[in-house]
Coordinates of C-alpha atoms in Angstrom, one line a residue:
Chain T
X91 CA -235.7 9.6 34.9
X92 CA -238.2 11.2 32.4
X93 CA -235.3 13.1 31.0
X94 CA -233.3 10.0 30.6
X95 CA -236.2 8.3 28.8
X96 CA -236.7 11.2 26.5
X97 CA -232.9 11.3 25.7
X98 CA -233.0 7.5 25.0
X99 CA -235.9 7.9 22.8
X100 CA -234.1 10.6 20.8
X101 CA -230.9 8.6 20.6
X102 CA -232.6 5.4 19.4
X103 CA -235.1 7.2 17.2
X104 CA -237.5 4.6 18.5
X105 CA -240.3 5.6 20.7
X106 CA -240.7 1.9 21.4
X107 CA -241.1 0.0 24.7
X108 CA -240.9 -3.8 24.4
X109 CA -243.4 -5.4 26.7
X110 CA -241.6 -8.3 28.4
X111 CA -244.8 -10.3 29.1
X112 CA -243.7 -14.0 28.7
X113 CA -246.4 -16.6 28.7
X114 CA -245.0 -20.1 29.3
X115 CA -246.1 -21.2 25.8
X116 CA -244.1 -18.5 24.1
X117 CA -240.9 -20.0 25.6
X118 CA -239.1 -22.2 23.0
X119 CA -239.2 -25.9 23.9
X120 CA -235.6 -26.3 24.3
X121 CA -235.4 -23.6 27.0
X122 CA -238.3 -25.0 28.9
X123 CA -237.2 -28.6 28.6
X124 CA -233.7 -27.8 29.9
X125 CA -235.3 -25.9 32.8
X126 CA -237.6 -28.8 33.7
X127 CA -234.8 -31.3 33.3
X128 CA -232.7 -29.3 35.9
X129 CA -235.5 -28.3 38.4
X130 CA -238.4 -30.7 37.7
X131 CA -242.0 -29.6 36.7
X132 CA -241.9 -26.8 39.2
X133 CA -242.5 -23.1 39.6
X134 CA -238.8 -22.7 39.8
X135 CA -238.4 -24.3 36.4
X136 CA -241.0 -22.0 35.0
X137 CA -239.2 -19.0 36.5
X138 CA -235.8 -20.1 35.1
X139 CA -237.3 -20.7 31.7
X140 CA -239.0 -17.3 31.4
X141 CA -235.9 -15.6 32.7
X142 CA -233.6 -17.4 30.0
X143 CA -236.2 -16.6 27.3
X144 CA -236.2 -12.9 28.3
X145 CA -232.4 -12.7 28.4
X146 CA -232.2 -13.8 24.8
X147 CA -234.6 -11.2 23.8
X148 CA -233.0 -8.4 25.8
X149 CA -229.6 -9.2 24.4
X150 CA -231.0 -9.1 21.0
X151 CA -232.8 -5.8 21.1
X152 CA -231.2 -3.7 23.9
X153 CA -229.3 -1.5 21.5
X154 CA -232.4 -0.6 19.4
X155 CA -234.8 0.5 22.0
X156 CA -235.0 3.0 25.0
X157 CA -237.1 1.0 27.4
X158 CA -238.8 -2.3 28.3
X159 CA -242.0 -2.9 30.2
X160 CA -242.1 -6.2 32.1
X161 CA -245.8 -7.0 33.1
X162 CA -245.5 -8.4 36.6
X163 CA -248.6 -10.5 36.4
X164 CA -246.9 -12.8 34.0
X165 CA -244.3 -13.4 36.7
X166 CA -246.5 -13.3 39.7
X167 CA -248.5 -16.1 38.3
X168 CA -245.5 -18.4 39.1
X169 CA -245.4 -17.3 42.7
X170 CA -242.0 -16.4 44.3
X171 CA -239.9 -18.1 41.7
X172 CA -241.8 -16.2 39.0
X173 CA -241.2 -12.9 41.0
X174 CA -237.5 -13.7 41.3
X175 CA -237.4 -14.0 37.4
X176 CA -239.1 -10.5 37.3
X177 CA -236.4 -9.0 39.6
X178 CA -233.6 -10.6 37.6
X179 CA -235.2 -9.2 34.4
X180 CA -235.4 -5.7 35.9
X181 CA -231.9 -5.8 37.1
X182 CA -230.5 -7.1 33.8
X183 CA -232.3 -4.6 31.7
X184 CA -231.0 -1.8 33.9
X185 CA -227.4 -3.1 33.6
X186 CA -228.0 -3.1 29.8
X187 CA -228.8 0.7 30.1
X188 CA -232.5 0.2 29.4
X189 CA -235.3 2.3 31.1
X190 CA -237.5 -0.2 33.0
X191 CA -241.2 0.5 33.3
X192 CA -242.8 -2.1 35.7
X193 CA -246.3 -2.7 34.5
X194 CA -247.7 -3.4 37.9
X195 CA -250.9 -1.3 37.9
X196 CA -250.8 -0.9 41.8
X197 CA -253.0 1.5 43.6
X198 CA -254.2 1.6 47.3
X199 CA -254.6 4.3 49.9
X200 CA -252.3 6.3 52.0
X201 CA -249.5 4.1 53.8
X202 CA -250.3 1.2 51.5
X203 CA -249.6 3.2 48.3
X204 CA -246.5 4.3 50.1
X205 CA -245.4 0.8 50.6
X206 CA -246.0 -0.1 46.9
X207 CA -244.1 3.1 45.9
X208 CA -241.2 2.2 48.2
X209 CA -241.1 -1.4 47.0
X210 CA -241.0 -0.6 43.3
X211 CA -239.5 2.8 43.0
X212 CA -238.0 3.7 46.5
X213 CA -236.5 2.1 49.4
X214 CA -237.2 0.7 52.9
X215 CA -235.1 1.0 56.0
X216 CA -234.1 -2.1 57.9
X217 CA -232.2 -1.1 61.0
X218 CA -229.8 1.6 59.7
X219 CA -229.6 0.1 56.2
X220 CA -231.5 1.4 53.2
X221 CA -232.7 -1.6 51.1
X222 CA -234.5 -1.8 47.7
X223 CA -237.1 -4.3 46.8
X224 CA -237.6 -4.3 43.0
X225 CA -236.4 -0.9 42.0
X226 CA -237.9 -0.1 38.6
X227 CA -237.5 3.2 36.9
X228 CA -241.2 3.8 36.3
X229 CA -244.4 1.9 37.3
X230 CA -247.9 2.0 36.1
X231 CA -250.5 3.1 38.8
X232 CA -254.4 2.7 38.9
X233 CA -256.2 6.0 39.8
X234 CA -259.6 4.6 41.0
X235 CA -258.9 5.5 44.7
X236 CA -258.2 9.2 43.9
X237 CA -255.5 11.7 45.0
X238 CA -254.6 10.1 48.3
X239 CA -254.0 6.8 46.4
X240 CA -251.8 8.3 43.8
X241 CA -250.0 11.1 45.9
X242 CA -247.7 8.6 47.7
X243 CA -246.3 7.5 44.4
X244 CA -245.8 11.0 43.2
X245 CA -244.0 11.8 46.5
X246 CA -241.6 8.9 46.0
X247 CA -241.1 9.9 42.3
X248 CA -240.0 13.3 43.5
X249 CA -237.4 11.9 46.0
X250 CA -236.1 9.3 43.6
X251 CA -236.4 11.2 40.3
X252 CA -238.3 8.2 39.0
X253 CA -241.8 8.3 37.4
X254 CA -245.2 6.7 37.1
X255 CA -247.7 6.2 34.2
X256 CA -251.3 6.5 35.6
X257 CA -254.0 4.5 33.8
X258 CA -256.3 7.1 32.0
X259 CA -258.0 5.2 29.2
X260 CA -257.1 1.5 28.8
X261 CA -256.9 -0.3 25.4
X262 CA -259.3 -3.1 26.3
X263 CA -262.8 -3.5 24.6
X264 CA -264.8 -2.8 27.9
X265 CA -262.6 0.0 29.2
X266 CA -265.6 2.3 28.3
X267 CA -267.9 0.8 30.9
X268 CA -266.7 3.2 33.6
X269 CA -264.0 5.2 31.9
X270 CA -266.2 6.7 29.2
X271 CA -269.1 7.6 31.4
X272 CA -270.0 11.3 31.2
X273 CA -269.3 13.2 34.5
X274 CA -269.6 16.9 34.7
X275 CA -270.1 17.1 31.0
X276 CA -267.0 15.1 29.9
X277 CA -266.0 11.5 30.0
X278 CA -264.4 10.2 33.2
X279 CA -261.1 9.5 31.4
X280 CA -260.9 13.2 30.6
X281 CA -261.3 14.1 34.2
X282 CA -258.8 11.4 35.2
X283 CA -256.5 13.0 32.6
X284 CA -257.0 16.5 34.2
X285 CA -256.0 15.1 37.5
X286 CA -252.9 13.4 35.9
X287 CA -251.8 16.8 34.5
X288 CA -252.4 18.4 37.9
X289 CA -250.5 15.7 39.9
X290 CA -247.5 16.1 37.5
X291 CA -247.3 19.9 37.7
X292 CA -244.8 20.2 40.6
X293 CA -242.9 17.1 39.4
X294 CA -241.3 18.3 36.1
X295 CA -238.3 17.1 34.1
X296 CA -236.9 19.3 31.4
X297 CA -239.9 19.2 29.0
X298 CA -242.2 16.5 30.5
X299 CA -243.4 15.6 33.9
X300 CA -242.4 12.5 36.0
X301 CA -246.2 11.7 36.0
X302 CA -247.1 10.1 32.7
X303 CA -250.3 8.5 31.5
X304 CA -251.5 5.3 29.9
X305 CA -253.7 5.8 26.9
X306 CA -254.6 2.8 24.7
X307 CA -253.8 2.9 21.0
X308 CA -257.1 1.4 20.2
X309 CA -258.9 4.8 21.0
X310 CA -257.1 7.4 18.8
X311 CA -259.8 10.0 19.0
X312 CA -259.5 9.9 22.7
X313 CA -255.8 10.1 22.5
X314 CA -256.0 13.3 20.5
X315 CA -258.2 15.0 23.3
X316 CA -256.0 13.6 26.0
X317 CA -252.8 14.9 24.3
X318 CA -254.2 18.4 24.7
X319 CA -255.6 18.0 28.2
X320 CA -252.2 16.7 29.3
X321 CA -249.6 18.8 27.4
X322 CA -246.7 18.0 29.6
X323 CA -247.5 14.3 30.2
X324 CA -245.6 11.5 28.5
X325 CA -248.2 9.0 27.2
X326 CA -247.5 5.3 27.3
X327 CA -249.5 3.6 24.6
X328 CA -250.4 0.0 24.7
X329 CA -252.5 -1.8 22.2
X330 CA -250.3 -1.5 19.1
X331 CA -250.2 -4.6 17.0
X332 CA -251.8 -7.7 18.5
X333 CA -254.5 -5.5 20.1
X334 CA -255.4 -3.9 16.8
X335 CA -253.9 -0.4 17.0
X336 CA -252.0 0.7 13.8
X337 CA -249.2 3.2 13.3
X338 CA -251.6 5.6 11.6
X339 CA -253.8 5.6 14.7
X340 CA -250.8 6.8 16.8
X341 CA -250.0 10.2 15.4
X342 CA -252.4 12.1 17.7
X343 CA -250.5 10.8 20.8
X344 CA -247.4 12.5 19.7
X345 CA -246.3 16.1 19.9
X346 CA -245.2 18.0 16.8
X347 CA -241.6 17.0 17.3
X348 CA -242.4 13.3 17.5
X349 CA -241.9 13.2 21.4
X350 CA -244.5 12.9 24.0
X351 CA -245.5 9.3 23.6
X352 CA -243.9 5.8 23.8
X353 CA -245.6 2.9 22.2
X354 CA -245.7 -0.6 23.6
X355 CA -245.5 -3.9 21.8
X356 CA -245.4 -7.2 23.7
X357 CA -246.5 -10.2 21.9
X358 CA -245.7 -8.7 18.5
X359 CA -242.0 -8.5 19.5
X360 CA -241.3 -11.2 22.0
X361 CA -243.3 -13.8 20.3
X362 CA -242.5 -12.7 16.8
X363 CA -241.0 -16.2 15.8
X364 CA -244.5 -17.7 16.0
X365 CA -245.9 -15.2 13.4
X366 CA -245.9 -16.2 9.8
X367 CA -243.8 -13.3 8.8
X368 CA -240.9 -14.3 11.0
X369 CA -241.3 -18.0 11.0
X370 CA -238.3 -18.6 8.7
X371 CA -236.1 -17.5 11.7
X372 CA -237.0 -20.8 13.5
X373 CA -237.6 -21.4 17.1
X374 CA -233.9 -21.5 18.1
X375 CA -233.5 -18.1 16.6
X376 CA -236.5 -16.6 18.5
X377 CA -234.4 -13.5 19.7
X378 CA -233.3 -12.6 16.1
X379 CA -237.0 -12.7 15.1
X380 CA -237.7 -10.3 17.9
X381 CA -234.9 -8.0 16.8
X382 CA -236.3 -8.0 13.3
X383 CA -239.8 -7.2 14.6
X384 CA -238.4 -4.3 16.5
X385 CA -236.7 -3.0 13.3
X386 CA -240.0 -3.4 11.5
X387 CA -242.0 -1.6 14.2
X388 CA -239.4 1.2 14.2
X389 CA -239.9 1.6 10.4
X390 CA -243.7 1.4 10.9
X391 CA -243.7 4.2 13.5
X392 CA -241.4 6.4 11.4
X393 CA -243.9 6.4 8.6
X394 CA -246.2 8.5 10.6
X395 CA -244.0 11.6 11.1
Chain Y
X166 CA -265.4 -20.6 49.8
X167 CA -268.1 -18.0 50.3
X168 CA -270.1 -20.7 52.1
X169 CA -267.1 -21.5 54.2
X170 CA -266.7 -17.9 55.0
X171 CA -270.4 -17.6 56.0
X172 CA -270.2 -20.8 58.1
X173 CA -267.1 -19.6 59.9
X174 CA -268.6 -16.2 60.7
X175 CA -271.7 -18.0 62.3
X176 CA -269.5 -20.3 64.3
X177 CA -267.2 -17.6 65.7
X178 CA -270.0 -15.1 66.0
X179 CA -267.5 -12.6 64.8
X180 CA -268.0 -10.8 61.4
X181 CA -264.3 -9.7 61.7
X182 CA -261.3 -10.0 59.5
X183 CA -257.9 -9.2 60.9
X184 CA -255.8 -7.2 58.5
X185 CA -252.2 -8.5 58.6
X186 CA -250.7 -5.3 57.4
X187 CA -247.3 -5.3 59.3
X188 CA -245.3 -2.1 59.2
X189 CA -241.7 -2.7 60.3
X190 CA -242.1 -0.2 63.2
X191 CA -245.0 -2.3 64.6
X192 CA -242.7 -5.3 65.1
X193 CA -241.4 -5.6 68.8
X194 CA -237.8 -4.7 69.0
X195 CA -236.8 -8.1 70.3
X196 CA -238.1 -9.8 67.2
X197 CA -236.5 -7.3 64.9
X198 CA -233.2 -7.3 66.6
X199 CA -233.1 -11.0 66.6
X200 CA -233.7 -11.2 62.8
X201 CA -231.1 -8.6 62.2
X202 CA -228.6 -10.4 64.4
X203 CA -229.0 -13.5 62.3
X204 CA -229.5 -12.1 58.9
X205 CA -228.0 -8.5 59.0
X206 CA -229.8 -5.3 58.1
X207 CA -231.3 -6.9 55.1
X208 CA -234.6 -7.4 53.4
X209 CA -234.4 -11.0 54.5
X210 CA -234.3 -10.0 58.1
X211 CA -237.3 -7.7 57.6
X212 CA -239.2 -10.6 56.0
X213 CA -238.3 -12.9 58.9
X214 CA -239.2 -10.3 61.4
X215 CA -242.7 -9.6 60.0
X216 CA -243.3 -13.2 59.6
X217 CA -242.4 -14.0 63.3
X218 CA -244.6 -11.0 64.3
X219 CA -247.6 -12.3 62.2
X220 CA -247.2 -15.8 63.5
X221 CA -247.5 -14.6 67.1
X222 CA -250.7 -12.7 66.3
X223 CA -252.2 -15.6 64.3
X224 CA -251.6 -18.0 67.2
X225 CA -253.2 -15.7 69.6
X226 CA -256.3 -14.9 67.6
X227 CA -257.1 -17.8 65.2
X228 CA -259.7 -19.4 67.3
X229 CA -261.8 -16.1 67.6
X230 CA -262.0 -15.1 64.1
X231 CA -263.1 -16.5 60.7
X232 CA -260.5 -14.8 58.4
X233 CA -257.5 -12.7 57.9
X234 CA -256.6 -10.2 55.2
X235 CA -252.9 -9.7 54.7
X236 CA -252.2 -6.6 52.6
X237 CA -249.6 -7.6 50.0
X238 CA -248.1 -4.2 49.7
X239 CA -246.7 -4.3 53.2
X240 CA -244.8 -7.5 52.1
X241 CA -244.0 -6.4 48.5
X242 CA -242.2 -3.3 49.8
X243 CA -239.5 -5.8 51.1
X244 CA -239.1 -7.4 47.6
X245 CA -238.8 -11.2 47.3
X246 CA -238.0 -11.7 51.0
X247 CA -241.1 -9.8 51.9
X248 CA -243.3 -11.7 49.4
X249 CA -241.9 -14.9 50.9
X250 CA -243.2 -13.8 54.3
X251 CA -246.5 -13.1 52.6
X252 CA -246.7 -16.6 51.2
X253 CA -245.7 -18.2 54.6
X254 CA -248.4 -16.0 56.2
X255 CA -251.0 -17.3 53.8
X256 CA -250.0 -20.8 54.1
X257 CA -249.9 -20.7 57.9
X258 CA -253.3 -19.1 58.3
X259 CA -254.9 -21.7 55.9
X260 CA -253.2 -24.5 58.1
X261 CA -254.9 -22.8 61.1
X262 CA -258.3 -23.1 59.4
X263 CA -258.7 -19.4 58.6
X264 CA -260.1 -18.0 55.3
X265 CA -257.4 -15.8 53.7
X266 CA -258.4 -12.7 51.8
X267 CA -255.3 -11.5 49.9
X268 CA -255.7 -7.7 49.7
X269 CA -253.9 -7.4 46.5
X270 CA -256.2 -4.9 44.5
X271 CA -255.0 -6.4 41.2
X272 CA -256.8 -5.6 38.0
X273 CA -255.6 -5.6 34.3
X274 CA -257.0 -6.7 31.1
X275 CA -257.7 -10.2 29.5
X276 CA -254.8 -12.6 29.6
X277 CA -253.0 -10.4 32.2
X278 CA -256.0 -10.5 34.7
X279 CA -256.1 -14.3 34.1
X280 CA -252.3 -14.4 35.1
X281 CA -253.1 -12.6 38.3
X282 CA -256.1 -14.8 38.9
X283 CA -254.1 -18.0 38.4
X284 CA -251.2 -16.8 40.5
X285 CA -253.4 -15.9 43.6
X286 CA -256.5 -18.1 43.3
X287 CA -255.9 -20.7 40.7
X288 CA -252.9 -22.6 39.3
X289 CA -250.5 -22.7 36.4
X290 CA -249.3 -25.6 34.4
X291 CA -245.5 -26.4 34.1
X292 CA -245.0 -29.4 31.9
X293 CA -247.5 -31.9 33.1
X294 CA -247.6 -30.6 36.6
X295 CA -250.3 -28.2 38.2
X296 CA -248.5 -25.6 40.4
X297 CA -250.0 -23.0 42.6
X298 CA -248.3 -19.6 43.2
X299 CA -249.9 -17.8 46.3
X300 CA -253.1 -19.6 46.6
X301 CA -255.2 -17.4 48.8
X302 CA -259.1 -18.1 49.2
X303 CA -260.2 -14.6 48.1
X304 CA -258.4 -11.5 46.7
X305 CA -259.6 -8.0 46.3
X306 CA -259.9 -6.7 42.7
X307 CA -259.8 -3.1 41.1
X308 CA -262.7 -2.6 38.7
X309 CA -261.5 0.4 36.6
X310 CA -260.8 -1.6 33.5
X311 CA -264.3 -2.9 33.3
X312 CA -265.9 -6.3 32.6
X313 CA -263.0 -7.7 30.6
X314 CA -260.6 -6.9 33.5
X315 CA -262.7 -8.6 36.1
X316 CA -264.3 -11.5 34.2
X317 CA -261.0 -13.6 34.2
X318 CA -261.1 -13.4 38.0
X319 CA -264.7 -14.6 38.1
X320 CA -263.9 -17.4 35.8
X321 CA -261.1 -18.7 38.1
X322 CA -263.4 -18.3 41.0
X323 CA -266.0 -20.5 39.4
X324 CA -263.5 -23.2 38.7
X325 CA -261.7 -23.1 42.1
X326 CA -264.9 -22.2 44.2
X327 CA -262.9 -19.2 45.5
X328 CA -263.9 -15.6 45.6
X329 CA -263.1 -11.9 44.9
X330 CA -264.1 -8.6 46.6
X331 CA -264.3 -5.8 44.0
X332 CA -263.5 -2.2 45.1
X333 CA -266.7 -0.3 44.9
X334 CA -266.4 2.5 47.4
X335 CA -263.1 2.9 49.2
X336 CA -262.7 4.2 52.7
X337 CA -260.1 7.0 52.0
X338 CA -260.9 10.8 52.0
X339 CA -260.4 11.4 48.3
X340 CA -262.3 8.2 47.2
X341 CA -265.0 10.5 46.0
X342 CA -262.9 12.3 43.4
X343 CA -263.9 9.7 40.8
X344 CA -266.1 7.2 42.7
X345 CA -268.8 9.7 43.6
X346 CA -269.1 11.5 40.3
X347 CA -272.6 11.3 38.9
X348 CA -273.0 9.2 35.8
X349 CA -276.4 8.4 34.3
X350 CA -278.1 10.1 37.2
X351 CA -276.2 8.1 40.0
X352 CA -272.8 8.1 41.5
X353 CA -270.2 5.9 39.7
X354 CA -269.9 3.7 42.9
X355 CA -273.5 2.6 42.4
X356 CA -272.9 1.9 38.8
X357 CA -269.9 -0.2 39.8
X358 CA -272.1 -1.9 42.5
X359 CA -274.7 -2.8 39.8
X360 CA -271.9 -4.4 37.8
X361 CA -270.6 -6.3 40.8
X362 CA -274.1 -7.7 41.4
X363 CA -274.3 -8.7 37.8
X364 CA -270.9 -10.3 37.7
X365 CA -271.8 -12.3 40.8
X366 CA -275.1 -13.6 39.4
X367 CA -274.0 -16.9 37.9
X368 CA -271.5 -17.5 40.5
X369 CA -273.6 -18.1 43.7
X370 CA -272.9 -20.0 46.9
X371 CA -275.9 -21.0 49.0
X372 CA -277.0 -17.5 50.0
X373 CA -274.3 -15.1 48.8
X374 CA -272.1 -14.9 45.6
X375 CA -268.6 -15.6 45.2
X376 CA -268.2 -12.0 44.0
X377 CA -268.1 -9.6 46.9
X378 CA -267.6 -5.9 47.2
X379 CA -265.4 -3.6 49.2
X380 CA -267.3 -0.6 50.7
X381 CA -265.5 1.6 53.4
X382 CA -266.9 2.0 56.8
X383 CA -266.4 5.7 56.6
X384 CA -269.4 6.1 54.2
X385 CA -272.4 4.5 55.9
X386 CA -275.1 6.3 53.9
X387 CA -273.4 4.8 50.8
X388 CA -273.2 1.4 52.5
X389 CA -277.0 1.5 53.0
X390 CA -277.7 2.1 49.3
X391 CA -275.0 -0.4 48.1
X392 CA -276.5 -3.1 50.4
X393 CA -279.8 -2.8 48.5
X394 CA -278.2 -2.7 45.0
X395 CA -276.1 -5.8 45.7
X396 CA -278.4 -8.0 47.8
X397 CA -276.4 -11.2 47.3
X398 CA -273.1 -9.6 47.6
X399 CA -270.9 -10.1 50.7
X400 CA -269.4 -6.7 51.7
X401 CA -265.8 -6.4 52.9
X402 CA -265.7 -3.3 55.0
X403 CA -262.4 -1.6 55.7
X404 CA -262.0 1.7 57.7
X405 CA -263.3 0.6 61.2
X406 CA -261.3 1.9 64.0
X407 CA -258.1 3.7 63.0
X408 CA -259.7 5.1 59.9
X409 CA -262.7 6.5 61.9
X410 CA -265.6 4.2 61.2
X411 CA -267.6 3.2 64.4
X412 CA -269.7 0.1 65.1
X413 CA -272.9 2.2 64.8
X414 CA -271.9 3.2 61.3
X415 CA -271.8 -0.5 60.3
X416 CA -275.4 -1.5 60.8
X417 CA -276.4 -0.7 57.2
X418 CA -273.8 -3.0 55.8
X419 CA -275.4 -6.0 57.3
X420 CA -278.5 -8.0 56.4
X421 CA -281.3 -8.4 59.0
X422 CA -279.8 -11.7 60.3
X423 CA -276.4 -10.1 60.9
X424 CA -274.7 -11.6 57.9
X425 CA -273.7 -10.1 54.6
X426 CA -270.7 -8.1 55.8
X427 CA -267.4 -8.7 57.3
X428 CA -265.4 -5.8 58.9
X429 CA -261.7 -5.4 58.7
X430 CA -259.4 -4.1 61.4
X431 CA -255.7 -3.9 60.9
X432 CA -253.7 -1.4 63.0
X433 CA -256.3 -1.6 65.8
X434 CA -255.7 -5.3 66.3
X435 CA -252.2 -6.1 65.2
X436 CA -250.6 -3.1 66.7
X437 CA -253.0 -2.9 69.8
X438 CA -250.0 -3.1 72.3
X439 CA -249.0 0.4 71.3
X440 CA -252.4 1.9 72.2
X441 CA -253.0 3.4 75.6
X442 CA -255.8 1.0 76.2
X443 CA -253.6 -2.1 75.9
X444 CA -250.2 -0.7 77.0
X445 CA -250.2 -2.8 80.2
X446 CA -249.8 -5.9 78.2
X447 CA -246.3 -4.7 77.3
X448 CA -244.3 -5.2 74.1
X449 CA -243.4 -8.7 74.8
X450 CA -247.1 -9.8 75.1
X451 CA -248.1 -7.9 71.9
X452 CA -250.0 -11.0 70.8
X453 CA -252.2 -11.1 74.0
X454 CA -253.0 -7.4 73.4
X455 CA -254.1 -8.3 69.9
X456 CA -256.3 -11.1 71.3
X457 CA -257.9 -8.6 73.8
X458 CA -258.4 -6.1 71.0
X459 CA -260.2 -8.8 68.9
X460 CA -262.5 -9.6 72.0
X461 CA -263.4 -6.0 72.4
X462 CA -264.1 -5.5 68.7
X463 CA -266.4 -8.5 68.8
X464 CA -268.3 -7.0 71.7
X465 CA -268.4 -3.6 70.1
X466 CA -269.8 -5.2 66.8
X467 CA -272.4 -7.3 68.8
X468 CA -273.8 -4.1 70.2
X469 CA -275.2 -3.1 66.9
X470 CA -277.6 -6.0 66.5

C-alpha cells in the first residue's frame, strides 16, 4: 500500500492528504436541516449530515489528490451513527480510488493492539468466514506503550500489505512536554523516530517502509533531523495551514526528489467556504470551494521544490 | 463519579474491576452457534455472541463488584456490530448500577480530544437536542501528546462529574522502552505522574481527584513511588493474574485505609471456566465460574491488608 500511495502522489503531483474531520458546524445548513427533517434531532441525523457533506467534498476533489485522512474522533463523538458515517466515508473513498488513512491514534498492548489492527487494517474470523470491520489502508498509531504495543500493527501490515503512521512529534503546542524531553542525550521524539525506523526495516515497499511517522509541520527543525533518522520512513505531516505551518517550513520533511512526505490539511480544505478567500463560492457550493483550496495548496507546495 | 466509585468499593469491599474484554474464542460454543444460526457467519453474529456472553457474566457478578472495564478494541475489531455490542454492554452495566470504565486509551489534540471526550463522557448538540454517544463513567487516556491533549478530557470531566485514568506506567514488558527513560533525573513515568497529579488538582471529589492514573501491577516498585507522587489520584491497576501480578505486589498501590486503587482482572474472571481450577463448572455454567473467580480474587486481595 505504501507503493500505491507513492504512485498516486507521483501521478497527482500532489503530496496532499485531505483531512476529513467534519465538525457539525462546518456542515452547510441545508444539508443539516434536511437530515434533521428526515431523522429528527438525533445522532442518526448528525451521521447522515456529515456523510452527505463528506460525499460532496470527496466527489469534488478525488481526482486531484492521492489520499484522505478521516479523523475518527469527529465521527465517534456521534456514537454508532457517527461511526457508521466513518465507515461509509472510508468505503466510498476507496471506491473512488483514494488511499484512506484512518486517523485513529490507537495503541494498546499485545492482544488488544492486535484487535485494533484487525479491526482497522485486517480481518476477524467468525465461524469459517473472514470479515472486515473498518478496513482502512493506513492508520495512525500511538507509541507510548513501546514495541509490544506497536508490533501487532506491524504484523498485520505485513500480512495485509497495509501501513501505519506512528506518532513521533505531534503538531500541538504542548507536544514538547514529554516528546522533547532529553533521554540518553537526545530528545524522546528522536528515540521514538529510531524505533520507527527499526520497526519498519523488515516491512519495506519499493523505496519506503509500510511503517511511517507523524511529524507536525509546526516543528520544521525537528522535521529535518527526523528525516535523516528515518530515511526510509514516509512522513505524514499535520499542522499545515490552520495550525500555522507554512509551505516553506515543509521542505525539510521531503527527500530530494520531492517524495517522502505527505502533508495534511483538514479545516483549510473541507471548510474552505467559510474563509474570506473562498467566500464568494457560497455555502451551496462548499465542495467547489474545497476543490479550489486543494488547487491552491498544490500550487503552494509546488513552490518549495 | 469518583465519589460514587469510592462508595461502591467500600460497600462491596472489593477494589475490583472486571475487564469485559471478550475474545470470540472465550464465548461458549452454544452462544456463538446460536448467533451464527440466526445471523450467519457475520460481524453481526459476533456482536450478538459477545453481548450475550457479557450479559451472562454481568448478571452473575454485578452484586459483588463496583465497576467493569470494557476494552473497546475487543468490540471495535468487529466493526459497527462490535461497537453496538460495546454500547449495549455499557448501557446494561450502568442499569445494573455498575461504574463503567471505558478502556479506550484515546488521546489527540485540542478539538479532536474534545470530540473523543464528548463522545465517551459528554454530549454533542444536534439542532437543539443534546445527544450522548457512548456515555461511559470513566475512560482511559493516553498522555503522549501532553497537556493540550489531556485538558479537553479534564474539562468534560468537570462539567459532567465524570473521570479519566491517564496511562502512566503500563503493565506490558516493553513499556519501559519510553516510559522508563530518565528525563530531568527521573523516569518519564514519574514526570507523567506529576502531570497527572497537577491535572487533577482542580478537579477533586471528596478525597480523590476525577483524574486517575493507570499503573501496571507488574511494576510494584514503581507503583510505590507513583502512589507518593500522586497522593490524591485513584490508581487503576491492570496486570493482576494472567499478566503475572500477584496480590502481594499490589499493597504499595493502596493507601493505608485500603482505598486509592482498583485492580483489574479480565481473562482471569471472564474466561475462568477454561482454567483448570474452575473447569468443573462446565462451559454452560461459564458465568458461575466467573462469579467464583471474583469471590476468589476478593479473598486474595483481602489478604494483603
